[in-house]
Amino acid sequence: MDAKTLLFVGLGLVLIVYAAALIRSGFVMPTVLQTAIGFVTAFFDTLGIGSFATTTAVYKLRSMVPVKLIPGTLNVGHTLPTIAQAFIYTRIVPVESTTLVLMIVAAVAGSWLGAGVVVRWPRRRIQIGMGLALLAAAALMLMTALQLFPSGGETLGLSGARLVAGLAGNFTPGALMMLGIGLYGPCMILVYLLGMTPTAAFPIMMGSCAFLMPISTVKFVKTGTYHVQAALGLALGGLPAALVAALIVGSMSLGVVRWLVVVVVVYTAINMLLTVDAGQEGQASRRAKALADLPGARRL
């Protein structure tokens, strides 16, 4: 079998791993809103906009998922539509097989190490990380809207020093995905900077996510650091959206949508960073009230 055939086999295997992890976690029927969020975010994700920042914005603005559970919810919930994207784009978009496989392996390695660290972080650290990650994502989207990306090249593969740089570059966003920042934007910039044809970013970034997200899902499920109902809404709503978006990917203008996403994500990131201490103050206030209500507390 050639490398791409092996990739398809691998995608089938990680799909089994992902399904087993979800079965282990149990099933909670998602709400219509949770499923709709999965559909909309996965639809634009398939078009290359990304889903992590947009989903985080909705969760934060509507207070739907606790901040500490957002990274795990994003990774668990968006895995299924991402695997579908990987199947589609790996088949239809040309890219050199060795480069594709090695870039995916680098991202998976980064996610494995990143998940092991993030699931142990306290709420405050995750909130700061998420805020900074959202600002970074917004900056990448702004660069896309302003057409500030490098023009890229024509090559379909990498070798030598450029391949080493590509592996190191894809390792880092793989780890950052565990903080809730999507891999698509960084990977797209990386591909352009390395002189590859821009379309090569699609199978690389979607294949990377399709392999690393099921693996990180196992860790998030094991530690219980995700919102089961919200994640299932993303999965069930996202799968049909990925299939629909893949059929019309070349016929839709995304300029206005990109600008809207930038505004929402910037607002959410700033709001998250400004409310870091507020969450702690709220907890301190609740603890103080609980102490005041204890018998004999007024005599202390």
XYZ file of C-alpha atoms in Angstrom:
300
model
C 0.000 0.000 0.000
C 1.188 3.545 -0.711
C 1.433 6.224 1.966
C -1.996 7.738 1.318
C -3.672 4.333 1.504
C -1.953 3.777 4.843
C -3.263 7.165 5.967
C -6.817 6.124 5.150
C -6.328 2.917 7.132
C -4.933 4.967 9.988
C -7.928 7.312 9.878
C -10.206 4.298 10.182
C -8.273 3.082 13.221
C -8.346 6.441 15.030
C -12.064 6.652 14.294
C -12.487 3.374 16.173
C -10.389 4.708 19.068
C -12.521 7.865 19.154
C -15.792 5.922 19.103
C -14.592 3.688 21.943
C -13.688 6.737 24.040
C -17.124 8.296 23.499
C -18.898 5.053 24.414
C -16.857 4.936 27.598
C -17.902 8.474 28.535
C -21.623 7.812 28.091
C -24.261 9.588 25.990
C -26.210 12.717 26.863
C -28.589 14.000 24.181
C -27.377 17.458 23.101
C -29.762 20.374 22.812
C -30.809 21.853 19.485
C -28.563 24.867 20.151
C -25.530 22.707 20.932
C -26.067 20.727 17.734
C -26.580 23.915 15.701
C -23.290 25.291 17.037
C -21.604 22.104 15.858
C -23.115 22.434 12.387
C -22.233 26.096 11.853
C -18.689 25.931 13.247
C -17.844 22.713 11.367
C -19.256 24.170 8.146
C -16.871 27.118 8.208
C -14.102 24.899 9.559
C -14.298 22.810 6.387
C -13.914 26.003 4.363
C -10.635 26.715 6.184
C -11.764 29.317 8.738
C -11.289 26.997 11.706
C -13.702 25.949 14.444
C -11.924 26.332 17.781
C -11.987 30.125 18.037
C -15.569 30.460 16.808
C -16.864 27.724 19.104
C -15.019 29.212 22.071
C -16.541 32.619 21.318
C -20.068 31.202 21.421
C -19.427 29.191 24.584
C -17.895 32.159 26.364
C -20.467 34.736 25.290
C -23.383 32.498 26.308
C -21.633 30.920 29.338
C -22.495 27.470 28.001
C -19.337 25.579 29.042
C -17.027 26.208 32.029
C -13.693 27.672 30.928
C -11.697 24.749 32.309
C -13.724 22.327 30.168
C -13.559 24.277 26.895
C -10.243 22.838 25.551
C -11.389 19.263 26.110
C -14.861 19.971 24.702
C -13.377 21.452 21.527
C -11.030 18.532 20.960
C -13.579 15.815 21.733
C -16.480 17.474 19.935
C -14.794 18.530 16.707
C -12.975 15.230 16.125
C -15.680 13.485 14.085
C -16.187 16.226 11.462
C -12.414 16.706 11.285
C -11.890 13.036 10.411
C -14.477 13.447 7.650
C -12.586 16.506 6.346
C -9.326 14.546 6.350
C -10.843 11.740 4.283
C -12.171 14.251 1.735
C -9.159 16.546 1.346
C -6.489 13.846 1.497
C -8.188 12.210 -1.469
C -8.875 15.260 -3.638
C -5.914 17.603 -2.931
C -2.435 16.608 -4.174
C 0.509 16.667 -1.727
C 3.704 14.609 -1.495
C 2.980 11.561 0.679
C 6.162 11.532 2.800
C 5.783 15.198 3.719
C 2.118 14.682 4.557
C 2.768 11.700 6.818
C 5.715 13.276 8.676
C 3.886 16.572 9.253
C 0.949 14.654 10.709
C 3.237 12.648 13.000
C 4.846 15.876 14.282
C 1.466 17.400 15.124
C 0.313 14.231 16.891
C 3.467 14.207 19.024
C 2.858 17.825 20.002
C -0.757 17.163 20.964
C 0.145 14.146 23.076
C 2.599 16.148 25.161
C 0.286 19.162 25.277
C -2.747 17.196 26.492
C -0.736 15.685 29.316
C 0.086 19.179 30.594
C -3.144 21.087 29.984
C -5.498 18.628 31.696
C -3.619 19.293 34.953
C -3.666 23.092 34.746
C -5.883 25.137 37.100
C -8.789 27.197 35.802
C -6.929 30.526 35.993
C -4.006 29.309 33.905
C -6.324 27.854 31.268
C -8.319 31.094 31.128
C -5.161 33.137 30.538
C -3.942 30.636 27.960
C -7.293 30.641 26.191
C -7.384 34.440 26.079
C -3.904 34.668 24.582
C -4.681 31.821 22.194
C -7.809 33.605 20.970
C -5.875 36.809 20.344
C -3.350 34.807 18.321
C -6.157 33.184 16.339
C -7.746 36.571 15.696
C -4.410 37.912 14.443
C -4.119 35.012 12.006
C -7.662 35.604 10.760
C -6.959 39.308 10.368
C -3.894 38.504 8.271
C -6.088 36.342 6.068
C -8.701 39.072 5.680
C -6.031 41.668 4.802
C -4.266 39.234 2.438
C -0.984 39.538 4.340
C -0.015 35.883 4.040
C 3.092 35.034 2.026
C 2.141 33.995 -1.484
C 3.476 30.462 -1.091
C 5.080 28.448 -3.852
C 4.373 25.577 -6.208
C 6.068 22.594 -4.554
C 3.970 19.733 -3.173
C 6.577 18.415 -0.719
C 9.515 19.292 1.523
C 13.032 17.954 1.986
C 16.201 18.740 3.942
C 16.198 21.807 6.188
C 12.736 22.878 5.060
C 11.314 19.511 6.073
C 12.944 19.788 9.513
C 11.502 23.299 9.884
C 8.095 22.027 8.819
C 8.128 19.232 11.404
C 9.166 21.609 14.197
C 6.574 24.127 13.048
C 3.718 21.612 13.021
C 4.719 20.181 16.413
C 4.024 23.499 18.161
C 0.407 24.111 17.031
C -0.277 20.448 17.761
C 0.531 21.156 21.403
C -1.321 24.493 21.389
C -4.527 22.755 20.281
C -4.771 21.469 23.839
C -5.206 25.115 24.901
C -8.069 25.535 22.471
C -6.229 27.318 19.643
C -6.860 25.718 16.283
C -4.083 24.275 14.140
C -5.452 25.462 10.796
C -4.209 29.060 10.832
C -0.662 28.321 12.040
C -0.362 25.355 9.669
C -1.522 27.409 6.713
C 1.054 30.116 7.427
C 3.742 27.460 7.886
C 2.978 25.858 4.523
C 3.104 29.226 2.781
C 6.391 30.223 4.437
C 8.001 26.933 3.426
C 7.170 27.596 -0.218
C 4.532 24.918 -0.705
C 1.440 25.441 -2.801
C -1.321 26.942 -0.614
C -3.755 24.095 -1.321
C -1.313 21.641 0.294
C -2.243 23.141 3.667
C -5.692 21.518 3.578
C -4.727 17.823 3.695
C -1.817 18.597 6.064
C -3.800 20.577 8.606
C -6.936 18.450 8.432
C -4.970 15.197 8.462
C -2.947 16.423 11.445
C -6.062 17.277 13.415
C -7.830 14.065 12.429
C -5.034 11.987 13.968
C -4.145 14.084 17.001
C -7.680 14.862 18.188
C -8.814 11.238 18.773
C -5.621 10.625 20.742
C -6.125 13.712 22.890
C -9.789 12.734 23.266
C -8.707 9.616 25.158
C -6.895 11.769 27.724
C -9.698 14.297 28.095
C -12.303 11.521 28.502
C -10.147 9.680 31.022
C -9.729 12.803 33.156
C -13.317 14.005 32.650
C -12.109 17.463 31.614
C -14.751 18.164 28.967
C -18.490 18.858 28.688
C -20.108 15.628 27.466
C -23.366 17.099 26.160
C -21.767 20.067 24.394
C -19.097 17.843 22.803
C -21.710 15.462 21.422
C -23.572 18.446 19.984
C -20.426 19.490 18.129
C -19.899 15.967 16.813
C -23.457 15.246 15.703
C -24.011 18.669 14.195
C -20.548 18.910 12.668
C -20.470 15.696 10.637
C -23.207 16.594 8.108
C -21.890 20.168 7.959
C -18.434 18.949 6.894
C -19.940 16.882 4.095
C -22.143 19.735 2.864
C -19.369 22.347 3.017
C -16.954 20.125 1.091
C -19.367 20.117 -1.838
C -19.557 23.922 -2.082
C -16.115 24.897 -0.806
C -15.177 26.632 -4.034
C -18.355 28.653 -4.514
C -18.662 30.830 -1.402
C -17.102 34.195 -0.552
C -15.742 34.228 2.982
C -14.534 37.824 3.274
C -17.425 39.188 5.365
C -17.533 36.052 7.504
C -13.813 36.323 8.275
C -14.183 39.948 9.423
C -17.148 39.059 11.626
C -15.228 36.200 13.216
C -12.241 38.490 13.899
C -14.421 41.011 15.763
C -16.185 38.361 17.852
C -12.998 36.492 18.743
C -11.091 39.656 19.721
C -13.941 40.720 21.986
C -14.109 37.273 23.560
C -10.348 37.085 24.112
C -10.214 40.511 25.791
C -13.254 39.689 27.909
C -11.699 36.403 29.005
C -8.410 38.026 29.992
C -10.128 40.881 31.843
C -12.260 38.455 33.877
C -9.449 36.148 34.991
C -9.267 37.612 38.494
C -13.030 38.127 38.651
C -13.555 34.390 38.724
C -11.161 34.051 41.623
C -12.757 36.966 43.450
C -16.134 35.308 43.044
C -14.805 32.100 44.536
C -13.223 34.013 47.429
C -16.500 35.821 48.069
C -18.419 32.549 48.145
C -15.891 31.054 50.561
C -16.141 34.116 52.819
C -19.946 33.911 52.816
C -19.823 30.214 53.655
C -17.519 30.928 56.610
C -19.776 33.732 57.805
C -22.748 31.353 57.841
C -21.009 28.815 60.076
C -22.256 28.556 63.694
C -20.297 30.932 65.915
C -18.746 32.714 62.932
C -19.848 36.139 64.217
C -17.774 35.602 67.340
C -14.506 35.150 65.347
